[in-house]
Coordinates of C-alpha atoms in Angstrom, one line a residue:
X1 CA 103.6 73.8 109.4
X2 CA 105.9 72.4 112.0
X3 CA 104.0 68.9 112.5
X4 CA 102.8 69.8 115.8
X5 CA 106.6 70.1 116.7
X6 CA 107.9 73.9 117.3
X7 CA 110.9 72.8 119.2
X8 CA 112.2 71.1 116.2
X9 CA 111.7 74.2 114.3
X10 CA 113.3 76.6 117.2
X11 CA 116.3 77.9 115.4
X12 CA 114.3 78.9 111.9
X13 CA 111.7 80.2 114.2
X14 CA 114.2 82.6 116.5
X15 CA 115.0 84.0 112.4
X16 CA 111.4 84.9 111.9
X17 CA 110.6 82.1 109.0
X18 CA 110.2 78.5 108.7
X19 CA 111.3 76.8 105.8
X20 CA 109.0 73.9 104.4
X21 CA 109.0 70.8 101.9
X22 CA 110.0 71.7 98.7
X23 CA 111.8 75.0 99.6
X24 CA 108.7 76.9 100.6
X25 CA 109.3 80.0 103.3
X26 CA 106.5 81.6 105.8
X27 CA 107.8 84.5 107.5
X28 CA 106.1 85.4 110.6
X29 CA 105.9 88.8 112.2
X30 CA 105.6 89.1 115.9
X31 CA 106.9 90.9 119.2
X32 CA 110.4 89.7 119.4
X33 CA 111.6 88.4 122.6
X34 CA 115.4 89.2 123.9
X35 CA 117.4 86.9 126.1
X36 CA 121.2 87.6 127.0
X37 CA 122.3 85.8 124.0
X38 CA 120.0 87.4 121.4
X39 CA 116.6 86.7 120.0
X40 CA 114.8 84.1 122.4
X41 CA 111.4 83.5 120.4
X42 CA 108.6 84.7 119.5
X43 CA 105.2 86.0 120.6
X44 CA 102.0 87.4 119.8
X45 CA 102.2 86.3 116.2
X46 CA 100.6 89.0 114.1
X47 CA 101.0 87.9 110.8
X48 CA 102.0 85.1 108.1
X49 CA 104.0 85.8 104.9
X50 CA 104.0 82.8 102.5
X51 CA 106.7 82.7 99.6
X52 CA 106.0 79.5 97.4
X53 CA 109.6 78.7 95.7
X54 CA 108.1 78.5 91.9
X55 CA 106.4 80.8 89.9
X56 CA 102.9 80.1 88.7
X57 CA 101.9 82.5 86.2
X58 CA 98.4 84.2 86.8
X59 CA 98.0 83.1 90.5
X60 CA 97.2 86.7 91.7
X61 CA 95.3 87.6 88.3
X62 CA 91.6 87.4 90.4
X63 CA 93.1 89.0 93.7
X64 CA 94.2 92.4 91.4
X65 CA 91.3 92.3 89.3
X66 CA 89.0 92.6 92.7
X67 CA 91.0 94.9 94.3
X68 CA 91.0 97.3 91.4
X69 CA 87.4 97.2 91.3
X70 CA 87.4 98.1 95.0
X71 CA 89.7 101.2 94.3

């Protein structure tokens, strides 16, 4: 996501997303770490939230099906 390059990404990163080609987001959840002028970085990433910027109609249809079955 960040071309091997988190240092170019730093500032995105200290706000918990990364923004990507085409206007796609990934959050990420972590243990935030403080420094005396805010949020330092991040650490033990946990989790990965992807938002894609355009809807696609039907993308989850299988994913809901199966999970109703499961319930």
């Amino acid at each position: 996501m960040t071309n091997y390059s988190l240092y170019s990404f730093e500032d995105e990163f200290r706000n918990g997303y990364l923004t990507l080609k085409g206007g796609h987001r990934v959050g990420i959840v972590g243990r935030t770490v403080l420094g005396s002028e805010g949020i330092k970085t991040l650490k033990n990433i946990s989790a990965l939230n992807v938002r894609i910027a355009r809807e696609i109609k039907g993308c989850s249809d299988a994913i809901v099906k199966n999970y109703i079955q499961m319930v």
